[in-house]
mmCIF file of C-alpha atoms in Angstrom:
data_model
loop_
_atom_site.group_PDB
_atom_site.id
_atom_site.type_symbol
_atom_site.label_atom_id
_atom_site.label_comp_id
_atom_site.label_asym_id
_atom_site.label_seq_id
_atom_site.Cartn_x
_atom_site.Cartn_y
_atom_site.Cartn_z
ATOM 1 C CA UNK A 1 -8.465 -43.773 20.674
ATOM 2 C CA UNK A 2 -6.362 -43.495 17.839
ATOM 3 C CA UNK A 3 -9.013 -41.566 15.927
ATOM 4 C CA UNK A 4 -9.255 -39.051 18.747
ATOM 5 C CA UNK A 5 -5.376 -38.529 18.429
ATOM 6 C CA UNK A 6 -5.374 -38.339 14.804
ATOM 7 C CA UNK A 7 -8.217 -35.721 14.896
ATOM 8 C CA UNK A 8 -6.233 -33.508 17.677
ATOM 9 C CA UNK A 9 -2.810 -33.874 15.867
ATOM 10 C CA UNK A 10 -4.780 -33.134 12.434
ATOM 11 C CA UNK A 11 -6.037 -30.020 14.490
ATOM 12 C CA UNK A 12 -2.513 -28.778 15.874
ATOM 13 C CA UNK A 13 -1.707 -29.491 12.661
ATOM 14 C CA UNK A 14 -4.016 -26.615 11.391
ATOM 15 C CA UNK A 15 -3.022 -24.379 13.817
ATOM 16 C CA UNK A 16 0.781 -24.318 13.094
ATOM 17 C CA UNK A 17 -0.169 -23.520 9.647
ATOM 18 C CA UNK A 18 -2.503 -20.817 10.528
ATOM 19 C CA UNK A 19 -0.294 -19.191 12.650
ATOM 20 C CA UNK A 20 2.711 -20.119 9.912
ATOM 21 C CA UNK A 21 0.832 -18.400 7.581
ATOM 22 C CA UNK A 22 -0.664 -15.547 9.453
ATOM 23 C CA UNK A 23 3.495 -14.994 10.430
ATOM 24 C CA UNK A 24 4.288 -14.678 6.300
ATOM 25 C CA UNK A 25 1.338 -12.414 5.670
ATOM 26 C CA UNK A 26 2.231 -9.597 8.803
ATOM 27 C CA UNK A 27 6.412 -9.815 8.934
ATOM 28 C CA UNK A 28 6.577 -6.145 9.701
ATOM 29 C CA UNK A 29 3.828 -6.128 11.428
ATOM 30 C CA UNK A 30 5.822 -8.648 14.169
ATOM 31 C CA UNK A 31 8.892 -6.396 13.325
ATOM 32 C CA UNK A 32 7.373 -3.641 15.052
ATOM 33 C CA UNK A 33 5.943 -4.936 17.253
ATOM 34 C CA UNK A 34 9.460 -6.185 18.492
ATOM 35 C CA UNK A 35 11.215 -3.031 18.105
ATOM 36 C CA UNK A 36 8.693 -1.322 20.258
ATOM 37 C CA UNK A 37 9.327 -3.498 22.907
ATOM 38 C CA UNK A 38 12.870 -3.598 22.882
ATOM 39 C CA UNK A 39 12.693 0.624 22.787
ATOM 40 C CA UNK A 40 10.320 0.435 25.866
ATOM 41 C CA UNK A 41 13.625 -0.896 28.263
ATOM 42 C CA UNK A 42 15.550 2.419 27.474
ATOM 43 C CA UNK A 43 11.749 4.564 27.821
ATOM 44 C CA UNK A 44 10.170 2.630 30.057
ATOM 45 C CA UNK A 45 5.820 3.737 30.258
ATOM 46 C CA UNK A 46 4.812 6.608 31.264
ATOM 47 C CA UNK A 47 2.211 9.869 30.257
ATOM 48 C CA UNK A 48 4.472 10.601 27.420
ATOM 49 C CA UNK A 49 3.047 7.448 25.869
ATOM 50 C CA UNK A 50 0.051 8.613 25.223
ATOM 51 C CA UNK A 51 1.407 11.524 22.908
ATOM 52 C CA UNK A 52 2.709 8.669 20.465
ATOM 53 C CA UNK A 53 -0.517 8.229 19.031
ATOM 54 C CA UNK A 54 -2.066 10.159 15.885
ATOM 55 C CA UNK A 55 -5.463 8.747 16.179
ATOM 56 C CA UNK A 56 -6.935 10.956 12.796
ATOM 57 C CA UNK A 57 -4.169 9.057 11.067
ATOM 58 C CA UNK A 58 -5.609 5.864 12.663
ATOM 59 C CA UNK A 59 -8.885 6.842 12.116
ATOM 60 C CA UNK A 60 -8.728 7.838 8.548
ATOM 61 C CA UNK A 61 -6.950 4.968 7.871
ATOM 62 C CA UNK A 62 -9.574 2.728 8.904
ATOM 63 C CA UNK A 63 -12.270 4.360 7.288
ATOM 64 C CA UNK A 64 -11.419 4.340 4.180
ATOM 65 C CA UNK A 65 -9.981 0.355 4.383
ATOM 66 C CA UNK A 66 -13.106 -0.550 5.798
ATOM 67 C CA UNK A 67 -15.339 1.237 2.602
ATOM 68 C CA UNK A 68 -13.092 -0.304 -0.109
ATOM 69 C CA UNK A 69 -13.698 -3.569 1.929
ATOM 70 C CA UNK A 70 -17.340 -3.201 1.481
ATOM 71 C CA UNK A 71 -16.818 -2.028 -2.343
ATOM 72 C CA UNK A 72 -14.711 -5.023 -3.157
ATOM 73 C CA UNK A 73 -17.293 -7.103 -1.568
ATOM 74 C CA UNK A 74 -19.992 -6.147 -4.450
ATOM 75 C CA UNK A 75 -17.151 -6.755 -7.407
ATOM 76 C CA UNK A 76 -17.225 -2.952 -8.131
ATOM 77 C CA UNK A 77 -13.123 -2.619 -8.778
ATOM 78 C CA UNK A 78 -12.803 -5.551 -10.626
ATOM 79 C CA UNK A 79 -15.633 -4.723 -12.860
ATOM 80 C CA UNK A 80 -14.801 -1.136 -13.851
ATOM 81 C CA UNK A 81 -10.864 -2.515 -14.348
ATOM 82 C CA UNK A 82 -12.218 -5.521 -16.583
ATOM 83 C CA UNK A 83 -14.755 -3.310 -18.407
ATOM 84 C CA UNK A 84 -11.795 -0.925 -19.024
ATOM 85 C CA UNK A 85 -9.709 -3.963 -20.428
ATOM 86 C CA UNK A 86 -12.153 -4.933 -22.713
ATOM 87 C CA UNK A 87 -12.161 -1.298 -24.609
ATOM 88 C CA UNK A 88 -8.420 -2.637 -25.929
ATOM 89 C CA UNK A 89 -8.073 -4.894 -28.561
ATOM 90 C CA UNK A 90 -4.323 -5.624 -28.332
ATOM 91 C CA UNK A 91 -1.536 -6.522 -25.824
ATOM 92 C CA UNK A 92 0.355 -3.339 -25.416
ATOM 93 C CA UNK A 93 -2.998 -1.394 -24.720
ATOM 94 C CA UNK A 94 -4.318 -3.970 -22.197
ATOM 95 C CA UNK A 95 -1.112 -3.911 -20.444
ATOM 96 C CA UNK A 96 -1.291 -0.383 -20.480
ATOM 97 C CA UNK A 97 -4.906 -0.435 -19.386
ATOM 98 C CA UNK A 98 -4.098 -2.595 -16.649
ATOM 99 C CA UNK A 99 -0.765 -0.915 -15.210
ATOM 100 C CA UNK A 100 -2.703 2.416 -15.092
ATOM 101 C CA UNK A 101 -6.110 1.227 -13.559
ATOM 102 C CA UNK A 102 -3.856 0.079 -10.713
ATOM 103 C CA UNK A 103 -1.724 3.418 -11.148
ATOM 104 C CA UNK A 104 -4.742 5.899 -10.755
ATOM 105 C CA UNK A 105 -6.966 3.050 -8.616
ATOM 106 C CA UNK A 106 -3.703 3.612 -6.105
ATOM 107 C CA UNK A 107 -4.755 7.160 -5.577
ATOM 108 C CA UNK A 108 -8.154 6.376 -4.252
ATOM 109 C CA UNK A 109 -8.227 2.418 -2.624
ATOM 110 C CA UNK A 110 -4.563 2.763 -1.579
ATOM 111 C CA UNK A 111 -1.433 0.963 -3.020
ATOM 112 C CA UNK A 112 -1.710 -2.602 -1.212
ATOM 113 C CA UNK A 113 -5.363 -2.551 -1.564
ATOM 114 C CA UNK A 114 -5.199 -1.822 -5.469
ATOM 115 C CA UNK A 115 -2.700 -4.379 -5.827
ATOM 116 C CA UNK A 116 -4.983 -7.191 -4.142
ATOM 117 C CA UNK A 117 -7.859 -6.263 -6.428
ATOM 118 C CA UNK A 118 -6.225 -5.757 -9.901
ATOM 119 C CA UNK A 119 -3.166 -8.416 -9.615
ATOM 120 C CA UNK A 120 -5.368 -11.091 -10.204
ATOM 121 C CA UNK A 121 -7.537 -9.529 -12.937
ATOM 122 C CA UNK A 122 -3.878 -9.358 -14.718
ATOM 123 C CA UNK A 123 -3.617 -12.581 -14.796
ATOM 124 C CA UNK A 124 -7.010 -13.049 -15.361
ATOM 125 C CA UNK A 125 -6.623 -11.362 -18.784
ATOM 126 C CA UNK A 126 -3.171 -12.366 -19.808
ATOM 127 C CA UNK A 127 -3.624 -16.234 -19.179
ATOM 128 C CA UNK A 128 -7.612 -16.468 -20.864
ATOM 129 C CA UNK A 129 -5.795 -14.702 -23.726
ATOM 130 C CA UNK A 130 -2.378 -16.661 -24.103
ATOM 131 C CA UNK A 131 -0.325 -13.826 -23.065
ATOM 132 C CA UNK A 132 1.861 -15.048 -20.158
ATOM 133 C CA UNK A 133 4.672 -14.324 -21.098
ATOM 134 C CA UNK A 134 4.134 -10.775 -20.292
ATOM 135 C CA UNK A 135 2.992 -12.047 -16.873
ATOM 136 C CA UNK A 136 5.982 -11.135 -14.994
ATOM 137 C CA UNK A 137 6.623 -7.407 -16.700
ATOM 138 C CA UNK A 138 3.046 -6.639 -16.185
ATOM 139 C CA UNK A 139 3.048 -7.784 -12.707
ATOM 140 C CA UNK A 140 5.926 -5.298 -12.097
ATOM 141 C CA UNK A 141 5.038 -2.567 -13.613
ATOM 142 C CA UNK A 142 1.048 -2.807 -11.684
ATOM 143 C CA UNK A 143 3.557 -2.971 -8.666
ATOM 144 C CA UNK A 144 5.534 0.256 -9.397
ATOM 145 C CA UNK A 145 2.063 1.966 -10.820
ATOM 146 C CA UNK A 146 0.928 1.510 -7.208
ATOM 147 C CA UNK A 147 3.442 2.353 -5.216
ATOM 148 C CA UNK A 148 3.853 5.977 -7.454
ATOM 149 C CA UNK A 149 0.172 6.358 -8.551
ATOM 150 C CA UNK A 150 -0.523 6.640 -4.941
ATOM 151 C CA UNK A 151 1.617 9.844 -4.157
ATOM 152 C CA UNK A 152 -0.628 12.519 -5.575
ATOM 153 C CA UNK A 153 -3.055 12.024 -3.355
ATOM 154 C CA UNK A 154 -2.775 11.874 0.513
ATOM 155 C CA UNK A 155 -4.705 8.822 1.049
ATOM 156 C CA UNK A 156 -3.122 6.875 -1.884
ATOM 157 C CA UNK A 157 -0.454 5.654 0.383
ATOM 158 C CA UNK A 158 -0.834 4.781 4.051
ATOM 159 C CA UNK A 159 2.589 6.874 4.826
ATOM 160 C CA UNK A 160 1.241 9.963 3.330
ATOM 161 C CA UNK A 161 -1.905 10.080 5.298
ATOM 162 C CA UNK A 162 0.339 9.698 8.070
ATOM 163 C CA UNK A 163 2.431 12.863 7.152
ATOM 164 C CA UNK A 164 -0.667 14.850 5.800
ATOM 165 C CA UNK A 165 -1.977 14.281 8.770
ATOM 166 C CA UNK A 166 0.992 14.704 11.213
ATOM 167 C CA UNK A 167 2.061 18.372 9.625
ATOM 168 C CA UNK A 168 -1.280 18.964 8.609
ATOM 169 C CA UNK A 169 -0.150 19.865 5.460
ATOM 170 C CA UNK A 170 -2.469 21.968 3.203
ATOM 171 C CA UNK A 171 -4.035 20.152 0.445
ATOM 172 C CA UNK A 172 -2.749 22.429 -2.375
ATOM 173 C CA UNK A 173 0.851 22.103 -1.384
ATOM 174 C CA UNK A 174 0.769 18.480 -0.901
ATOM 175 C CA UNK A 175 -0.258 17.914 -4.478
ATOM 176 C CA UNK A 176 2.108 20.578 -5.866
ATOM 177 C CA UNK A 177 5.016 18.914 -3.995
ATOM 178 C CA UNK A 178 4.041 15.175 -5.582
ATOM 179 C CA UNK A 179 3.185 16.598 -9.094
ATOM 180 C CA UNK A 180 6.432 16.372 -10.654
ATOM 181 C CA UNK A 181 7.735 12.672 -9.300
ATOM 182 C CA UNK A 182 4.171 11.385 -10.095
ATOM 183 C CA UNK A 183 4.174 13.074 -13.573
ATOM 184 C CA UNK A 184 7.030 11.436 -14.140
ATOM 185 C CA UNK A 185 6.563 8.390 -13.126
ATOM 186 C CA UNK A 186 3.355 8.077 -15.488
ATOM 187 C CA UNK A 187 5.958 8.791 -18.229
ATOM 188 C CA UNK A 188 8.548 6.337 -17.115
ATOM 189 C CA UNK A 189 5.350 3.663 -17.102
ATOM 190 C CA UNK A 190 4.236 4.310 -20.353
ATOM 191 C CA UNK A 191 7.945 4.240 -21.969
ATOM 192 C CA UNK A 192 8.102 0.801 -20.145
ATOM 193 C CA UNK A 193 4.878 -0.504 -21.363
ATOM 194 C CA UNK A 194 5.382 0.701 -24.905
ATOM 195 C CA UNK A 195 8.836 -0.891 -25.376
ATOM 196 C CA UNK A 196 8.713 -3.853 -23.670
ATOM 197 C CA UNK A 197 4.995 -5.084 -24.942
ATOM 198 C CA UNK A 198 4.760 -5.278 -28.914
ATOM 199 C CA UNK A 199 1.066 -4.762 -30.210
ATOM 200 C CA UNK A 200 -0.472 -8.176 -30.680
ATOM 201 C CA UNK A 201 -3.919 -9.085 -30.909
ATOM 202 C CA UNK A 202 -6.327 -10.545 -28.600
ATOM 203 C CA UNK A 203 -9.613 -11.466 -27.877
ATOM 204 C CA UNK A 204 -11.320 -11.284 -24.236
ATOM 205 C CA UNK A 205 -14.732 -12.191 -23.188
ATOM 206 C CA UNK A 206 -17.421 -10.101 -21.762
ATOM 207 C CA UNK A 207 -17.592 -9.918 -17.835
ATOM 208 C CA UNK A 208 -20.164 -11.785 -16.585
ATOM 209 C CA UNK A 209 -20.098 -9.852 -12.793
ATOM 210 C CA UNK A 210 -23.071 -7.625 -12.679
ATOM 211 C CA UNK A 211 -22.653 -4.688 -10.247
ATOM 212 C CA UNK A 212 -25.265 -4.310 -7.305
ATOM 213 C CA UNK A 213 -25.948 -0.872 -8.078
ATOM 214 C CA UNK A 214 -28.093 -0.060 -4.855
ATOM 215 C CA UNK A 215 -24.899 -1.231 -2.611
ATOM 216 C CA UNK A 216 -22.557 0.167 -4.684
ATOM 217 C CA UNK A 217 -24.354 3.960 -4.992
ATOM 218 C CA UNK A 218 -24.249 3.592 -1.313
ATOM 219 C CA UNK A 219 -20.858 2.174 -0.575
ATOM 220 C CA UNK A 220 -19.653 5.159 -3.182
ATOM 221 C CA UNK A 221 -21.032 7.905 -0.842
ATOM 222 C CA UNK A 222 -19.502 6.123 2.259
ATOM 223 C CA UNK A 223 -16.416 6.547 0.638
ATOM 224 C CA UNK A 224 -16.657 10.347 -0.334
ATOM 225 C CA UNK A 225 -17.312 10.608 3.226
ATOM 226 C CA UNK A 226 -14.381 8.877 4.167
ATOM 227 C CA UNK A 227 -12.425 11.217 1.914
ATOM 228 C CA UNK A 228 -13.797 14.512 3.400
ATOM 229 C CA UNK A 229 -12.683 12.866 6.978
ATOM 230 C CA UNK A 230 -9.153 12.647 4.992
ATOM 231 C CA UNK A 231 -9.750 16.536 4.032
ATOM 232 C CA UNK A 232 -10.314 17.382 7.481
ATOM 233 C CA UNK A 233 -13.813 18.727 5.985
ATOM 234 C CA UNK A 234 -15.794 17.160 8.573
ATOM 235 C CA UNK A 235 -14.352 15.721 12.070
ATOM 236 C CA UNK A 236 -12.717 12.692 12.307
ATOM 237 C CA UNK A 237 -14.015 10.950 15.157
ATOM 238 C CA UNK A 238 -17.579 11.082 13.527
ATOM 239 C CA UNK A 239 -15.773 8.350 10.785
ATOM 240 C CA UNK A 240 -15.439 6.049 13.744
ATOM 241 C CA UNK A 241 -19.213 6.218 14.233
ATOM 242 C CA UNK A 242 -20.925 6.689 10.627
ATOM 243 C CA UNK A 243 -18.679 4.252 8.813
ATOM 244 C CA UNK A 244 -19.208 1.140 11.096
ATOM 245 C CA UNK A 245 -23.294 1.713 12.030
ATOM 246 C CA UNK A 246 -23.500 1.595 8.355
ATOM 247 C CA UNK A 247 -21.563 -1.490 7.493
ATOM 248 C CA UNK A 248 -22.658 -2.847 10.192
ATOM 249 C CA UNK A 249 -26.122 -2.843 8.642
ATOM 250 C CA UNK A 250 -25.279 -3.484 4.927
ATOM 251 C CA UNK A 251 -21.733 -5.684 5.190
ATOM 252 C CA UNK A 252 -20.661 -6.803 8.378
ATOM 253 C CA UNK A 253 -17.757 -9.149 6.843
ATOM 254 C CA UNK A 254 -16.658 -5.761 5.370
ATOM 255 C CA UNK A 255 -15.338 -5.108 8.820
ATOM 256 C CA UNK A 256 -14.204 -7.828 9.515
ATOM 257 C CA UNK A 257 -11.840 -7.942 6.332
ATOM 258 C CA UNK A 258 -10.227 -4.729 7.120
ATOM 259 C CA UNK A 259 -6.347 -5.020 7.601
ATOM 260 C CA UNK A 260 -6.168 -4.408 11.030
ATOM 261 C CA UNK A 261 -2.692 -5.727 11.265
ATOM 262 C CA UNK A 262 -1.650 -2.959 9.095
ATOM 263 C CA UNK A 263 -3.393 -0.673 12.152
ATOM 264 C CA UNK A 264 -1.285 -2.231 14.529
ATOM 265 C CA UNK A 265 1.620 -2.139 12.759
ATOM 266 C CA UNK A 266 1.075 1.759 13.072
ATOM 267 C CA UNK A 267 0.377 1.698 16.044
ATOM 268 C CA UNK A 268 3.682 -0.077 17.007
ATOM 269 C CA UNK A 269 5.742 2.187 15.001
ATOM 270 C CA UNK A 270 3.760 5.099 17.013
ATOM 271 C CA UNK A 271 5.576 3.659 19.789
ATOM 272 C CA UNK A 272 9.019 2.854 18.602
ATOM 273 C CA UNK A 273 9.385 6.156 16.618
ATOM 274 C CA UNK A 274 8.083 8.109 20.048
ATOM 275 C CA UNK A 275 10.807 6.243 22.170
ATOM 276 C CA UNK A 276 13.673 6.848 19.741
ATOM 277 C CA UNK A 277 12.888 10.637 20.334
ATOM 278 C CA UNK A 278 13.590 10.337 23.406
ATOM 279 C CA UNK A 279 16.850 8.735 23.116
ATOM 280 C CA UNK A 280 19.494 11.233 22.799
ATOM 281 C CA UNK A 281 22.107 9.807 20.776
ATOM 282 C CA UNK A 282 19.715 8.350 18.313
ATOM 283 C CA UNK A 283 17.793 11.766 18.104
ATOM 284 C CA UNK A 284 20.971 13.795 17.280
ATOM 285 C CA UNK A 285 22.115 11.522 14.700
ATOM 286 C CA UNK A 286 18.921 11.203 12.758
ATOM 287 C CA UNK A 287 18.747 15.115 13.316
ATOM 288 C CA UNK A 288 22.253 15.584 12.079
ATOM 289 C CA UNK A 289 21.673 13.160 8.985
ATOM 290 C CA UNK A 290 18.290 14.126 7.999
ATOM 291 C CA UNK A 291 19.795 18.626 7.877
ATOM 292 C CA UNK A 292 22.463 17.269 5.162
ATOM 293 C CA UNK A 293 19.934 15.820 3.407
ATOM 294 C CA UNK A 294 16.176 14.598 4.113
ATOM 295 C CA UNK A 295 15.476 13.194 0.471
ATOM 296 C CA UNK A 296 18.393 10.864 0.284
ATOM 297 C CA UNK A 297 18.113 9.928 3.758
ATOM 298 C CA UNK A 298 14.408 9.116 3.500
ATOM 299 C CA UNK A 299 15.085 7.325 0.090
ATOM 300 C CA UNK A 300 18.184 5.172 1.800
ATOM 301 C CA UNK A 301 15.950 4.263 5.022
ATOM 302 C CA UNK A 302 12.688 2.906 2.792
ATOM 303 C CA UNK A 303 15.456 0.461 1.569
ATOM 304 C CA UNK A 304 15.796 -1.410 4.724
ATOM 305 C CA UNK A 305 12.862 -0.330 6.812
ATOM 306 C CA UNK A 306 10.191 -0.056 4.093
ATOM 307 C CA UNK A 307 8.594 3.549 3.101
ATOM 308 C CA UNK A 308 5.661 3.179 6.210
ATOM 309 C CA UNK A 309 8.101 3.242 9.664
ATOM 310 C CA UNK A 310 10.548 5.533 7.683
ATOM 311 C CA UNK A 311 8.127 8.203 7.880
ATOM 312 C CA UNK A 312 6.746 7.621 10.859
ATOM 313 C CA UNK A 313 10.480 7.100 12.377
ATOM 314 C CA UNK A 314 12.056 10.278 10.472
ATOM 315 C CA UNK A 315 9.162 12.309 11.011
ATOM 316 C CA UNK A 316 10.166 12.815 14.579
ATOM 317 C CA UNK A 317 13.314 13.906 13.695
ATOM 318 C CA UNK A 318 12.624 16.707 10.780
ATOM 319 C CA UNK A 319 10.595 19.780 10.143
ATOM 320 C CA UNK A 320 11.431 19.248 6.251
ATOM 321 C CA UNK A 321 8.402 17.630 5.302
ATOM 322 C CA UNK A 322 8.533 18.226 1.714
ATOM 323 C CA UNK A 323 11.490 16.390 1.423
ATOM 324 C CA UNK A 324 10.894 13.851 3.655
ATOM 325 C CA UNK A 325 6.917 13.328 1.848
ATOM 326 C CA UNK A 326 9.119 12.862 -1.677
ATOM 327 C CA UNK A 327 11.707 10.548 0.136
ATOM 328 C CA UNK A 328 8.903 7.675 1.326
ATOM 329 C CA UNK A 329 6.945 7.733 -1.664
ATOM 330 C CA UNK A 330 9.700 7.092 -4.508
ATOM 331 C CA UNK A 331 11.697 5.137 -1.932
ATOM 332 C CA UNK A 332 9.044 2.568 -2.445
ATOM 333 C CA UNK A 333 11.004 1.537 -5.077
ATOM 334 C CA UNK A 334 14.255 -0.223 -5.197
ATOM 335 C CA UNK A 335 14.631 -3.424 -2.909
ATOM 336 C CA UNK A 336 11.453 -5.754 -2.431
ATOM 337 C CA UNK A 337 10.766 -4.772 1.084
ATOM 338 C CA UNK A 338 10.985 -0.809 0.205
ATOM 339 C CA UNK A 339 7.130 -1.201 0.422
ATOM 340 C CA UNK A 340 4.975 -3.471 2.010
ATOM 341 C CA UNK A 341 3.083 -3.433 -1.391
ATOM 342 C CA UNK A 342 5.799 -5.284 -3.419
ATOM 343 C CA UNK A 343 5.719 -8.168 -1.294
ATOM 344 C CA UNK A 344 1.917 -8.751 -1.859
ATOM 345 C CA UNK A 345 2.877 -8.477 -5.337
ATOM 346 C CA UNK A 346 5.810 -11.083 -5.040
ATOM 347 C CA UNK A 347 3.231 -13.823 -3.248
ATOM 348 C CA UNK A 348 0.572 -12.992 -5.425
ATOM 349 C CA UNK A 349 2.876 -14.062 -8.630
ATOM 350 C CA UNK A 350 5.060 -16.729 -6.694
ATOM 351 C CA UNK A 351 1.679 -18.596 -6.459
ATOM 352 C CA UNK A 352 0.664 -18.813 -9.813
ATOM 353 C CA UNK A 353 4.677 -19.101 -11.035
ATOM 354 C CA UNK A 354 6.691 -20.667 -8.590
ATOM 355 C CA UNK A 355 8.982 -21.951 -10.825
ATOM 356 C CA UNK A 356 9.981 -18.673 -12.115
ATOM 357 C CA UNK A 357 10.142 -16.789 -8.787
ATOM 358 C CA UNK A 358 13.886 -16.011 -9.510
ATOM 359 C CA UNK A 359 13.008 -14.653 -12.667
ATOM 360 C CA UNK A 360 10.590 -12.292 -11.286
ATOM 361 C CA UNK A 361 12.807 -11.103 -8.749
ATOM 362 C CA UNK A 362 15.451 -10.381 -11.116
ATOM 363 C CA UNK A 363 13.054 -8.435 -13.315
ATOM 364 C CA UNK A 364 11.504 -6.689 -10.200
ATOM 365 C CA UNK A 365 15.110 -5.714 -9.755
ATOM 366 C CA UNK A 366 15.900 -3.897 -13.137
ATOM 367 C CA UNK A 367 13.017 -2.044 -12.997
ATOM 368 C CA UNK A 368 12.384 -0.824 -9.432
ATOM 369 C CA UNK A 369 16.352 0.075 -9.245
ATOM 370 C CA UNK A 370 16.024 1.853 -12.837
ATOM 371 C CA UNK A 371 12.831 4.235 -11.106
ATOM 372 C CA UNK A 372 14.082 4.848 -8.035
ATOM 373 C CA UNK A 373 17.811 6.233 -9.273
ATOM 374 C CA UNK A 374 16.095 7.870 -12.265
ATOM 375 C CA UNK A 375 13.516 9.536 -9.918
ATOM 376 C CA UNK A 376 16.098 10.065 -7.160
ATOM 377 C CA UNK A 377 18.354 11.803 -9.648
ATOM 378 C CA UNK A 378 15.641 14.254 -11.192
ATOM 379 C CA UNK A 379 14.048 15.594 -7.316
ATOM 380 C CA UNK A 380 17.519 16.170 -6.630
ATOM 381 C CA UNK A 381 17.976 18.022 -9.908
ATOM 382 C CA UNK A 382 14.721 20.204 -9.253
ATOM 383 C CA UNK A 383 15.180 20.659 -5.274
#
């Protein structure tokens, strides 16, 4: 008898961790959740509803997270970024190395994504080669590379497939309005990294990963179709049916790693943002704010809301979606919750350095506070 109660207390147990757990890993995802059902007592359901949602936006979304699923699955990522790393025989050029394979990696996996597949390859390299006391700066600095690497493109970042999408902006102009902030951001990165890491030696092994190249070839093309579904080259829907048939056959557990909690998180925010349209005085002061000035507005929201639901809010609100495409991507910088990406980066080096947590923090700090105001200041400059 007391076995049996052990056993079901041991399994409760389990299950208030798991859902403990499950809780840290999707805050905003709860957040939004919440606010859409507190804004659904002043709109209460009806047809309108049903406008809220941008399904391409969904749909792109999950394409491409399920194909980078499937690619981390056969170790291609960490492989090409530890191959890279071993072309550089000293610290300040495998810090480098690192910061940008997460920087340009951003543009194509997505910021959060790049972050959970090069973080630990970081420390991978700095600890086998005694260089951990660069641990925290290099951890940063992969965390601002792919928060800004991600803005040239319009899949890099989940909030600017969202606005690419939602103003079906041309491809051209979407790159020639992120050009300059991501141009110099790569600048700011490399001052950072070439200051702050002096050019010692090292020594790192050959990676013993060998890539599938069958899957991989195949998993590559998956993903180029993916992107011409971003591109609007071919129509989106037809993502919903080619991308899962195919993993279905060659990965299933690709699918089932895909961050659907990020999907609902959209999808909540669909809903809140739709209902605080409707709500008059909300909808003229976000209309009167964002006309004095959408880039500082945008920039000041990602600070307490995070870059994703400040688009997706202020996008209801604003035609200026130049401004508003500049705001959410350099607002990812600043505080830690600016960008759902910093706080994957925060638990990923909290777990391997809990002592120094505070240290991090403080670090994280200087330098995300130092972009952001530098960056702020010069698209103000060159509006």
């Amino acid at each position: 008898m007391r076995f049996c109660t052990k056993e079901v207390d041991m399994t409760a147990s389990d299950l208030k961790n798991s859902a403990r757990s499950f809780l840290k890993k999707n805050v905003v995802m709860i957040i939004a959740f919440v606010a859409a059902a507190i804004t659904c007592f002043f709109v209460p359901f009806d047809k309108e509803y049903a406008g809220y949602f941008d399904l391409k936006t969904l749909t792109c979304l999950f394409c491409t997270l399920a194909v980078v699923c499937a690619l981390k699955d056969v170790d291609f990522f960490y492989v090409l970024a530890q191959r890279t790393v071993l072309l550089f025989r000293n610290a300040r050029a495998t810090v480098l190395a690192l910061v940008f394979v997460t920087f340009f990696g951003s543009m194509l996996i997505a910021n959060d994504m790049a972050l959970i597949t090069f973080l630990p390859l970081g420390y991978f390299v700095l600890s086998s080669t005694g260089k951990e006391k660069y641990a925290a700066f290099t951890f940063v600095m992969q965390n601002i590379a792919a928060n800004l690497g991600g803005m040239l493109t319009p899949f890099g970042n989940p909030q600017n497939l969202y606005l690419y999408s939602k103003f079906s902006i041309p491809t051209s102009e979407f790159v020639s309005v992120m050009a300059i902030p991501f141009a110099v951001s790569a600048v700011l990165i490399t001052a950072c990294c070439l200051i702050f890491v002096k050019r010692e030696p090292l020594e790192l092994s050959a990676p013993k990963e060998k890539l599938n190249i069958p899957r991989t070839v195949f998993y590559l093309l998956l993903f180029a179709y993916s992107i011409i579904i971003v591109f609007r080259v071919v129509p989106f829907w037809t993502g919903l049916i080619v991308i899962p048939v195919a993993l279905l056959i060659t990965d299933p557990k690709a699918l089932l790693k895909v961050d659907y909690p990020l999907l609902a998180t959209f999808v909540f925010f669909f809903i809140f943002a739709g209902n605080m349209s409707r709500i008059d005085p909300v909808r003229e002061f976000l209309s009167s704010l964002l006309q004095k000035n959408t880039l500082l507005v945008s920039v000041s929201s990602c600070q307490f809301i995070s870059n994703v639901p400040t688009a997706v809010l202020l996008s209801r609100f604003t035609d200026n979606y130049r401004d508003l495409l500049v705001g959410v991507n350099i607002g990812g910088t600043g505080t830690l919750i600016a960008s759902l990406a910093s706080l994957i980066t925060l638990r990923e080096y909290s777990a391997r350095y809990p002592e120094k947590t505070l240290k991090y923090i403080g670090v994280f700090s200087a330098f995300n506070f130092s972009f952001l105001f530098i960056l702020t200041g010069i698209m103000l400059l060159v509006k």
